Tab-separated table of C-alpha atoms and ligand atoms in Angstrom:
chain	number	residue	atom	x	y	z
A	1	MET	CA	-0.035	0.175	0.083
A	2	SER	CA	1.813	3.631	-1.117
A	3	THR	CA	0.722	5.992	1.768
A	4	VAL	CA	1.890	9.955	2.226
A	5	LEU	CA	1.718	11.431	5.270
A	6	VAL	CA	0.618	14.904	5.476
A	7	VAL	CA	1.357	17.516	7.914
A	8	ASN	CA	0.028	21.129	8.497
A	9	SER	CA	1.835	22.572	11.174
A	10	GLY	CA	0.413	25.572	12.421
A	11	SER	CA	1.507	27.753	15.008
A	12	SER	CA	-0.299	26.223	17.817
A	13	SER	CA	-1.795	23.513	16.027
A	14	LEU	CA	-0.629	19.755	14.207
A	15	LYS	CA	-3.145	19.180	11.412
A	16	TYR	CA	-2.060	15.409	9.647
A	17	GLN	CA	-3.882	13.123	6.999
A	18	LEU	CA	-2.589	9.718	6.007
A	19	VAL	CA	-3.607	9.205	2.025
A	20	GLU	CA	-3.573	5.770	0.435
A	21	MET	CA	-2.274	7.001	-3.319
A	22	THR	CA	-3.956	4.687	-5.367
A	23	THR	CA	-7.381	5.665	-4.389
A	24	GLU	CA	-6.850	8.836	-2.936
A	25	SER	CA	-8.554	8.033	0.074
A	26	VAL	CA	-8.130	9.058	3.280
A	27	LEU	CA	-7.159	6.218	6.210
A	28	ALA	CA	-6.761	8.367	9.182
A	29	ASN	CA	-6.929	11.949	9.839
A	30	GLY	CA	-6.220	14.408	12.874
A	31	LEU	CA	-5.913	17.513	14.934
A	32	ILE	CA	-3.585	18.344	17.954
A	33	GLU	CA	-4.917	21.347	19.036
A	34	ARG	CA	-2.749	24.268	21.566
A	35	ILE	CA	0.679	22.882	21.547
A	36	GLY	CA	2.332	24.577	23.910
A	37	ASP	CA	-0.628	26.053	25.442
A	38	GLY	CA	0.851	24.675	29.178
A	39	GLY	CA	-0.979	27.569	30.532
A	40	SER	CA	-4.069	27.317	33.449
A	41	ALA	CA	-6.108	24.044	31.290
A	42	GLY	CA	-2.325	22.854	30.849
A	43	SER	CA	-4.212	20.499	28.190
A	44	SER	CA	-3.994	20.068	24.264
A	45	LYS	CA	-6.275	18.141	22.537
A	46	HIS	CA	-5.912	15.390	19.785
A	47	THR	CA	-8.840	14.181	18.128
A	48	VAL	CA	-8.026	11.049	15.417
A	49	THR	CA	-10.600	9.865	12.958
A	50	VAL	CA	-9.542	6.064	11.464
A	51	ASP	CA	-11.473	5.233	8.532
A	52	GLY	CA	-14.062	7.683	8.810
A	53	GLN	CA	-14.869	6.946	12.596
A	54	SER	CA	-13.709	8.871	15.573
A	55	PRO	CA	-14.867	6.933	18.833
A	56	GLU	CA	-14.348	9.074	21.706
A	57	SER	CA	-11.526	7.069	22.862
A	58	PHE	CA	-9.593	8.040	20.042
A	59	SER	CA	-9.727	11.944	21.646
A	60	SER	CA	-7.376	12.641	24.362
A	61	GLU	CA	-6.549	15.733	26.168
A	62	SER	CA	-3.255	16.063	28.235
A	63	PRO	CA	-0.572	18.525	28.134
A	64	ILE	CA	1.671	18.633	24.532
A	65	ALA	CA	4.809	20.803	24.762
A	66	ASP	CA	5.997	21.219	21.043
A	67	HIS	CA	5.438	19.993	18.096
A	68	ALA	CA	8.103	17.028	18.607
A	69	GLU	CA	5.790	15.837	21.208
A	70	ALA	CA	3.076	16.469	19.016
A	71	PHE	CA	4.175	14.527	16.228
A	72	ARG	CA	5.103	11.635	18.795
A	73	VAL	CA	1.387	11.906	20.206
A	74	MET	CA	0.185	11.180	16.244
A	75	ILE	CA	2.836	8.231	15.786
A	76	ASP	CA	1.344	6.722	18.796
A	77	ALA	CA	-2.131	7.124	17.841
A	78	PHE	CA	-1.494	5.366	14.339
A	79	GLU	CA	0.077	2.443	16.508
A	80	LYS	CA	-2.977	2.120	18.578
A	81	HIS	CA	-5.758	2.323	16.375
A	82	GLY	CA	-3.764	1.785	13.217
A	83	PRO	CA	-2.816	1.760	10.241
A	84	SER	CA	0.349	1.256	11.480
A	85	MET	CA	3.651	3.544	10.268
A	86	LYS	CA	6.240	0.914	11.766
A	87	ASN	CA	4.969	-1.743	9.972
A	88	ASP	CA	3.651	-0.109	6.857
A	89	PRO	CA	5.965	3.263	6.946
A	90	PRO	CA	4.370	5.786	4.033
A	91	ILE	CA	6.461	6.148	1.158
A	92	ALA	CA	6.771	10.116	1.879
A	93	ILE	CA	5.685	12.573	4.212
A	94	GLY	CA	4.182	15.985	3.046
A	95	HIS	CA	4.665	19.591	4.658
A	96	ARG	CA	2.851	22.468	4.328
A	97	VAL	CA	5.089	25.567	4.024
A	98	VAL	CA	3.995	28.634	3.941
A	99	HIS	CA	6.521	31.334	2.895
A	100	GLY	CA	8.860	29.769	-0.258
A	101	GLY	CA	10.106	33.350	-1.063
A	102	LYS	CA	11.813	33.342	-4.536
A	103	ARG	CA	13.482	30.194	-4.172
A	104	PHE	CA	10.724	27.232	-4.175
A	105	PHE	CA	8.401	27.270	-7.160
A	106	GLY	CA	7.701	23.589	-6.621
A	107	PRO	CA	7.597	20.986	-4.132
A	108	THR	CA	10.686	20.264	-3.037
A	109	VAL	CA	12.826	17.326	-1.023
A	110	VAL	CA	13.806	18.743	2.361
A	111	THR	CA	17.534	18.994	2.416
A	112	ASP	CA	19.773	20.709	5.079
A	113	LEU	CA	20.053	23.456	2.660
A	114	VAL	CA	16.254	23.902	2.077
A	115	LYS	CA	15.760	23.940	6.065
A	116	ILE	CA	18.342	26.561	5.944
A	117	ASN	CA	16.217	28.637	3.427
A	118	ILE	CA	12.571	27.913	5.042
A	119	GLU	CA	14.501	29.285	8.437
A	120	ASP	CA	15.478	32.716	6.504
A	121	LEU	CA	12.168	33.091	5.305
A	122	SER	CA	10.639	32.940	8.502
A	123	GLU	CA	11.143	36.781	8.749
A	124	LEU	CA	8.251	37.246	6.106
A	125	ALA	CA	5.759	34.470	7.807
A	126	PRO	CA	6.716	34.688	11.519
A	127	LEU	CA	3.109	33.680	12.210
A	128	HIS	CA	3.957	30.125	9.922
A	129	ASN	CA	7.534	29.222	8.733
A	130	PRO	CA	8.908	28.493	12.404
A	131	ALA	CA	6.108	26.075	12.681
A	132	ASN	CA	6.547	24.402	9.686
A	133	LEU	CA	10.088	23.791	10.325
A	134	GLU	CA	9.306	22.548	13.492
A	135	GLY	CA	6.876	19.752	11.935
A	136	ILE	CA	9.693	18.928	9.884
A	137	ASN	CA	12.175	18.539	12.137
A	138	ALA	CA	9.816	15.901	14.409
A	139	ALA	CA	9.264	13.821	11.397
A	140	GLN	CA	12.611	13.595	10.044
A	141	GLN	CA	13.259	12.573	13.807
A	142	ALA	CA	10.812	10.334	14.113
A	143	PHE	CA	11.471	8.673	10.516
A	144	PRO	CA	15.013	9.295	8.925
A	145	SER	CA	14.880	7.423	5.953
A	146	ILE	CA	11.122	8.857	4.648
A	147	PRO	CA	11.630	11.405	2.421
A	148	GLN	CA	10.325	14.786	3.440
A	149	VAL	CA	8.601	16.874	1.086
A	150	ALA	CA	7.992	20.677	1.291
A	151	VAL	CA	4.884	22.280	-0.519
A	152	PHE	CA	5.149	25.614	-0.266
A	153	ASP	CA	1.737	28.370	-0.440
A	154	THR	CA	3.471	30.711	-2.604
A	155	ALA	CA	4.532	28.353	-5.124
A	156	PHE	CA	1.236	28.028	-7.348
A	157	HIS	CA	1.451	32.093	-7.467
A	158	SER	CA	5.502	32.309	-8.832
A	159	THR	CA	3.320	32.686	-12.630
A	160	LEU	CA	2.781	35.925	-11.727
A	161	SER	CA	4.005	38.774	-14.042
A	162	PRO	CA	5.989	41.820	-12.706
A	163	ALA	CA	3.075	44.189	-13.233
A	164	ALA	CA	1.130	42.449	-10.651
A	165	TYR	CA	3.995	41.525	-7.980
A	166	SER	CA	5.943	44.363	-7.934
A	167	TYR	CA	5.531	46.886	-5.451
A	168	ALA	CA	5.707	50.740	-6.756
A	169	ILE	CA	8.904	51.753	-4.314
A	170	ASP	CA	12.754	52.025	-4.800
A	171	ALA	CA	13.383	48.776	-6.836
A	172	ASP	CA	17.058	48.662	-5.193
A	173	LEU	CA	15.717	48.626	-1.831
A	174	ALA	CA	13.085	46.159	-3.208
A	175	ASP	CA	15.504	44.100	-4.797
A	176	LYS	CA	18.347	43.742	-1.627
A	177	TYR	CA	15.072	43.477	1.160
A	178	ARG	CA	13.092	40.766	-1.248
A	179	VAL	CA	10.368	43.366	-1.147
A	180	ARG	CA	7.267	41.942	-3.809
A	181	ARG	CA	4.348	40.196	-3.744
A	182	TYR	CA	4.786	36.529	-3.164
A	183	GLY	CA	0.724	35.500	-2.348
A	184	PHE	CA	-0.266	32.138	-0.004
A	185	HIS	CA	-2.987	29.659	0.183
A	186	GLY	CA	-1.416	28.676	-3.325
A	187	THR	CA	-2.052	24.942	-2.706
A	188	SER	CA	-5.557	25.683	-2.216
A	189	HIS	CA	-6.205	27.998	-4.821
A	190	LYS	CA	-4.574	25.343	-7.065
A	191	TYR	CA	-6.619	22.380	-5.965
A	192	VAL	CA	-9.631	24.434	-5.909
A	193	SER	CA	-9.693	25.876	-9.230
A	194	GLY	CA	-8.755	22.315	-10.655
A	195	ALA	CA	-11.547	20.811	-8.724
A	196	ALA	CA	-14.108	23.488	-10.609
A	197	ALA	CA	-12.828	22.959	-13.637
A	198	GLU	CA	-13.408	19.028	-13.349
A	199	PHE	CA	-17.136	19.619	-11.926
A	200	LEU	CA	-17.824	22.320	-14.854
A	201	GLY	CA	-16.590	19.623	-16.953
A	202	GLN	CA	-14.253	21.811	-19.070
A	203	PRO	CA	-10.316	21.805	-18.848
A	204	VAL	CA	-8.618	24.171	-16.521
A	205	GLU	CA	-6.707	25.363	-19.742
A	206	GLU	CA	-9.630	27.005	-20.914
A	207	LEU	CA	-11.278	28.831	-18.459
A	208	LYS	CA	-10.951	32.098	-15.940
A	209	ILE	CA	-11.482	31.670	-12.693
A	210	ILE	CA	-11.820	33.560	-9.051
A	211	VAL	CA	-11.009	31.680	-6.063
A	212	LEU	CA	-11.905	33.251	-2.925
A	213	HIS	CA	-10.437	31.030	-0.036
A	214	LEU	CA	-11.960	32.433	3.097
A	215	GLY	CA	-10.615	30.749	5.819
A	216	ASN	CA	-9.188	32.195	9.333
A	217	GLY	CA	-6.360	33.890	6.740
A	218	ALA	CA	-8.424	34.685	3.239
A	219	SER	CA	-7.218	35.668	0.106
A	220	ALA	CA	-8.732	35.798	-3.684
A	221	CYS	CA	-6.946	34.549	-7.048
A	222	ALA	CA	-7.218	35.432	-10.558
A	223	VAL	CA	-7.115	32.038	-12.250
A	224	ALA	CA	-6.202	32.509	-15.923
A	225	GLY	CA	-5.661	28.848	-17.919
A	226	GLY	CA	-4.851	27.170	-14.398
A	227	LYS	CA	-2.182	29.743	-13.743
A	228	SER	CA	-2.001	32.314	-10.638
A	229	ILE	CA	-2.260	35.877	-12.501
A	230	ASP	CA	-2.946	37.882	-9.646
A	231	THR	CA	-3.605	36.906	-5.629
A	232	SER	CA	-4.674	39.767	-2.950
A	233	MET	CA	-1.969	38.659	-0.709
A	234	GLY	CA	1.699	40.115	-1.042
A	235	LEU	CA	4.799	40.266	0.736
A	236	THR	CA	3.532	38.896	3.850
A	237	PRO	CA	-0.240	37.077	4.778
A	238	LEU	CA	-1.270	40.638	6.059
A	239	GLU	CA	-2.315	42.339	2.300
A	240	GLY	CA	-5.478	41.995	0.599
A	241	LEU	CA	-9.033	40.673	2.029
A	242	VAL	CA	-10.004	41.754	5.817
A	243	MET	CA	-9.278	38.191	8.026
A	244	GLY	CA	-10.527	37.201	11.060
A	245	THR	CA	-7.474	39.086	12.824
A	246	ARG	CA	-5.693	41.001	10.028
A	247	SER	CA	-6.614	44.181	8.739
A	248	GLY	CA	-5.624	43.489	5.009
A	249	ASP	CA	-5.399	46.133	2.435
A	250	ILE	CA	-4.481	49.754	4.674
A	251	ASP	CA	-3.066	52.947	3.155
A	252	PRO	CA	0.188	52.385	4.669
A	253	ALA	CA	0.585	55.681	5.938
A	254	VAL	CA	-1.254	54.908	8.524
A	255	LEU	CA	1.234	53.208	10.320
A	256	ILE	CA	3.503	56.001	10.182
A	257	HIS	CA	0.256	58.351	11.484
A	258	LEU	CA	-0.062	55.805	14.462
A	259	HIS	CA	3.735	55.683	15.062
A	260	ARG	CA	3.842	59.087	15.317
A	261	LYS	CA	0.583	60.308	16.757
A	262	ALA	CA	-0.149	57.046	19.084
A	263	ASN	CA	3.270	56.592	19.989
A	264	LEU	CA	2.994	52.703	18.712
A	265	GLY	CA	6.380	50.852	18.198
A	266	PHE	CA	7.127	48.272	15.355
A	267	ASP	CA	6.354	45.376	17.297
A	268	GLU	CA	3.203	46.891	18.598
A	269	LEU	CA	2.154	47.976	14.939
A	270	ASP	CA	2.922	44.570	13.642
A	271	GLU	CA	0.736	42.874	16.491
A	272	LEU	CA	-2.080	45.550	15.617
A	273	LEU	CA	-2.427	44.694	12.079
A	274	ASN	CA	-1.979	40.785	12.582
A	275	ARG	CA	-3.702	39.704	15.405
A	276	LYS	CA	-5.995	42.654	16.763
A	277	SER	CA	-7.551	43.637	13.578
A	278	GLY	CA	-10.038	42.432	10.893
A	279	LEU	CA	-13.207	41.508	12.135
A	280	LEU	CA	-12.057	41.252	15.375
A	281	GLY	CA	-10.988	44.964	15.459
A	282	LEU	CA	-13.706	46.149	13.761
A	283	SER	CA	-16.547	44.303	16.267
A	284	GLY	CA	-14.403	42.336	18.881
A	285	ARG	CA	-15.190	39.061	17.466
A	286	GLY	CA	-12.797	37.429	15.131
A	287	ASP	CA	-14.934	34.547	14.103
A	288	MET	CA	-17.364	34.723	11.297
A	289	ARG	CA	-19.895	32.638	12.620
A	290	ASP	CA	-20.372	35.005	16.002
A	291	VAL	CA	-20.535	38.287	13.605
A	292	VAL	CA	-23.115	37.025	11.570
A	293	SER	CA	-25.071	36.332	14.549
A	294	ALA	CA	-24.401	39.594	16.490
A	295	ALA	CA	-25.190	41.137	13.001
A	296	ASN	CA	-28.399	39.579	13.154
A	297	ASP	CA	-29.265	40.626	16.709
A	298	GLY	CA	-28.752	44.341	15.637
A	299	ASP	CA	-24.691	44.776	16.980
A	300	GLU	CA	-23.862	47.736	14.832
A	301	ALA	CA	-20.211	47.027	15.231
A	302	ALA	CA	-20.820	43.590	13.798
A	303	ARG	CA	-22.912	44.716	11.049
A	304	VAL	CA	-20.107	47.229	9.948
A	305	ALA	CA	-17.727	44.911	10.413
A	306	LEU	CA	-19.628	42.221	8.149
A	307	ASP	CA	-19.798	45.279	5.497
A	308	VAL	CA	-16.373	45.726	5.381
A	309	TYR	CA	-15.456	42.466	4.681
A	310	LEU	CA	-17.928	42.015	2.073
A	311	HIS	CA	-17.230	45.097	0.389
A	312	ARG	CA	-13.504	44.231	-0.200
A	313	ILE	CA	-14.520	40.977	-1.374
A	314	LYS	CA	-16.838	42.540	-4.093
A	315	HIS	CA	-13.543	44.842	-4.820
A	316	TYR	CA	-11.265	41.748	-5.612
A	317	VAL	CA	-14.180	40.259	-7.780
A	318	GLY	CA	-14.160	42.722	-9.818
A	319	ALA	CA	-10.337	44.101	-10.588
A	320	TYR	CA	-9.921	40.287	-11.397
A	321	MET	CA	-12.599	40.292	-13.817
A	322	ALA	CA	-11.017	43.291	-15.721
A	323	GLU	CA	-7.798	41.091	-15.220
A	324	LEU	CA	-8.965	38.440	-16.510
A	325	GLY	CA	-10.869	40.299	-19.309
A	326	GLY	CA	-13.914	38.477	-17.664
A	327	VAL	CA	-14.882	35.383	-15.647
A	328	ASP	CA	-16.420	31.897	-16.332
A	329	ALA	CA	-16.541	30.324	-12.651
A	330	ILE	CA	-16.325	32.570	-9.318
A	331	VAL	CA	-15.248	29.836	-6.796
A	332	PHE	CA	-15.803	29.966	-2.723
A	333	THR	CA	-14.143	27.874	-0.581
A	334	ALA	CA	-12.601	27.309	3.257
A	335	GLY	CA	-14.328	28.043	6.300
A	336	VAL	CA	-16.353	30.835	5.558
A	337	GLY	CA	-16.219	30.094	2.022
A	338	GLU	CA	-17.792	26.734	2.437
A	339	ASN	CA	-19.816	27.547	4.880
A	340	SER	CA	-21.178	30.770	5.093
A	341	ASP	CA	-24.796	31.340	2.985
A	342	VAL	CA	-24.610	35.435	4.364
A	343	VAL	CA	-21.112	35.658	3.500
A	344	ARG	CA	-21.643	34.193	-0.434
A	345	ALA	CA	-24.895	36.077	-1.034
A	346	GLY	CA	-23.798	39.196	0.292
A	347	ALA	CA	-20.011	39.400	-1.546
A	348	LEU	CA	-21.829	38.913	-4.460
A	349	ALA	CA	-25.355	40.625	-4.022
A	350	GLY	CA	-26.015	43.495	-6.867
A	351	LEU	CA	-23.554	42.236	-9.741
A	352	GLU	CA	-26.287	40.786	-11.926
A	353	GLY	CA	-25.618	43.179	-14.328
A	354	LEU	CA	-21.720	41.349	-14.553
A	355	GLY	CA	-23.949	38.156	-15.221
A	356	ILE	CA	-23.527	37.257	-11.780
A	357	SER	CA	-26.008	35.974	-9.526
A	358	VAL	CA	-26.484	33.567	-6.412
A	359	ASP	CA	-29.945	31.839	-5.939
A	360	ALA	CA	-30.943	31.821	-2.367
A	361	GLU	CA	-32.414	27.976	-2.367
A	362	LEU	CA	-29.320	26.387	-3.879
A	363	ASN	CA	-27.384	29.012	-1.652
A	364	SER	CA	-28.900	27.505	1.177
A	365	VAL	CA	-28.191	24.480	1.007
A	366	ARG	CA	-25.327	23.009	3.321
A	367	GLY	CA	-22.482	20.345	3.515
A	368	GLY	CA	-21.820	17.908	0.933
A	369	GLY	CA	-18.914	18.283	-2.255
A	370	ALA	CA	-18.777	20.604	-4.714
A	371	ARG	CA	-22.002	22.210	-5.517
A	372	ARG	CA	-23.331	25.285	-7.677
A	373	ILE	CA	-25.544	28.284	-6.536
A	374	SER	CA	-25.921	30.490	-9.459
A	375	PRO	CA	-29.241	29.754	-11.042
A	376	GLU	CA	-29.611	27.228	-14.522
A	377	GLY	CA	-28.213	29.541	-17.370
A	378	SER	CA	-26.304	32.037	-15.292
A	379	PRO	CA	-23.607	33.336	-17.318
A	380	VAL	CA	-21.096	33.233	-14.576
A	381	ALA	CA	-20.776	29.524	-12.463
A	382	VAL	CA	-21.028	30.643	-8.807
A	383	LEU	CA	-19.238	27.476	-6.989
A	384	VAL	CA	-18.964	26.484	-3.477
A	385	VAL	CA	-15.739	23.632	-3.737
A	386	PRO	CA	-14.466	22.022	-0.423
A	387	THR	CA	-10.562	22.760	-0.253
A	388	ASN	CA	-8.448	19.586	0.246
A	389	GLU	CA	-4.836	21.401	0.828
A	390	GLU	CA	-3.613	17.752	2.256
A	391	LEU	CA	-4.355	15.984	-0.984
A	392	GLU	CA	-3.221	18.630	-3.004
A	393	ILE	CA	0.260	18.360	-0.782
A	394	ALA	CA	0.082	14.606	-1.195
A	395	ARG	CA	-0.077	14.470	-4.807
A	396	GLN	CA	2.257	16.896	-5.245
A	397	CYS	CA	4.632	14.573	-3.474
A	398	LEU	CA	4.284	11.750	-5.695
A	399	THR	CA	5.685	14.195	-8.249
A	400	VAL	CA	9.158	14.546	-6.726
A	401	ILE	CA	9.867	11.396	-4.805
B	501	ADP	N1	-21.352	28.566	9.372
B	501	ADP	C1	-19.661	28.791	9.505
B	501	ADP	N2	-20.615	30.302	9.284
B	501	ADP	C2	-19.459	31.442	8.930
B	501	ADP	N3	-18.199	30.925	9.252
B	501	ADP	C3	-18.007	29.949	9.758
B	501	ADP	C4	-18.661	28.804	9.857
B	501	ADP	N4	-17.742	27.766	9.906
B	501	ADP	C5	-16.637	28.059	10.163
B	501	ADP	N5	-16.496	28.986	9.747
B	501	ADP	C6	-15.445	30.011	10.139
B	501	ADP	O1	-14.159	29.463	9.543
B	501	ADP	C7	-12.904	29.681	9.881
B	501	ADP	C8	-12.060	28.742	9.963
B	501	ADP	O2	-11.700	28.509	8.410
B	501	ADP	P1	-10.545	27.653	8.054
B	501	ADP	O3	-10.792	27.370	6.648
B	501	ADP	O4	-10.518	26.083	8.518
B	501	ADP	O5	-9.497	28.419	8.645
B	501	ADP	P2	-7.438	28.402	8.578
B	501	ADP	O6	-7.600	26.409	8.067
B	501	ADP	O7	-7.012	29.299	8.489
B	501	ADP	O8	-7.875	28.017	10.194
B	501	ADP	C9	-13.292	30.377	11.254
B	501	ADP	O9	-12.417	31.311	11.798
B	501	ADP	C10	-14.858	30.607	10.918
B	501	ADP	O10	-14.870	31.390	11.297
B	502	UVW	C1	-1.287	32.203	4.470
B	502	UVW	C2	-2.294	32.029	5.754
B	502	UVW	O1	-2.724	33.148	6.031
B	502	UVW	O2	-2.644	30.661	5.834
B	502	UVW	P1	-3.802	30.647	7.189
B	502	UVW	O3	-4.968	30.804	6.088
B	502	UVW	O4	-3.426	29.193	7.303
B	502	UVW	O5	-3.418	31.532	8.356
B	503	MG	MG1	-6.437	27.150	6.564
């Protein structure tokens, strides 16, 4: 049996999936949360699913100090509940790495030099790259003879033109300090645009698609003929759409103004824009479910937060239609995009003149796989396509080992 283990290490979590590659079926997956959160509760949560089943005994709560320990806990779970990694090891371990800078354009077998480069790029993705590297180190320790493969969020956007990726600042300074737009969530944008084309029964090479990845982090991507031509995140995963706690687009002069007038230093400004802005900053709630329910209850700040969030999405849809010269499909994905009918309807409201509309009944359907939510015969297909970054990472692993 050929399996690939996919590891997605977040700052405080480790998500994993064991995929059988001939059928692309998921043999087991799991989520370990609150790693290193040794505070008052002192417990981390581990949920495992094997063959689609998650009996009570598979979940456990006990403190997990770091990603190395989380990795051991995962291996133990495989030994206890199967499939055993020791008896039947995976042919590769694939890792999500968020920032690949200008060095990595495709899936890459991890060497010491690759690790040095990932570490070097940590300053451009401080919330993500250090955790990704910890996951790689833990996997190498546990399985020294299995190839580790890094799959970068930035890779899919390596097709951006200089017009799309350049900031209009001093060119020498930009070059020296690697300042340009890189884009993120590329593994998701690639998977989702491919799956959307498959759903429509048309070759992706012939389609113009706008993917709206709306999760905790959120980004839009214009995909022409299967290639990313523009995306809303930039040097770091901060630019673009409004997110749970990140501001997205902002006039850079706001920083200078707040530095001078409110006496905020750079670390405070970093913290402000990355962790205390977005939906949280506007309304005191970072989770879209809470924002929508508060807005429904008449909370004015929540209403404004939702409106700013929707306004920004619409702004990018219009921009990307212009860049693509039209659009065949607009695709919603990730936690908010897959689950919130309110966001989907609101983001595309009033665009009927551009051939874009959402059918209220189709939009209200919950769950399931890829589906169409635009009315029959509507010129632009509006779709919901669940993302599967793990499967895409597993597929890409096979291309390099
Ligand atoms: N029914 C829902 N309505 C609105 N938002 C939802 C719903 N279910 C999940 N979400 C949102 O999805 C987000 C998580 O998305 P996800 O793609 O899992 O994020 P990430 O991978 O970045 O952690 C949560 O912050 C939550 O706001
Ligand atoms: C790049 C990024 O923002 O990732 P996430 O949505 O997982 O935070
Ligand atoms: Mg995500």
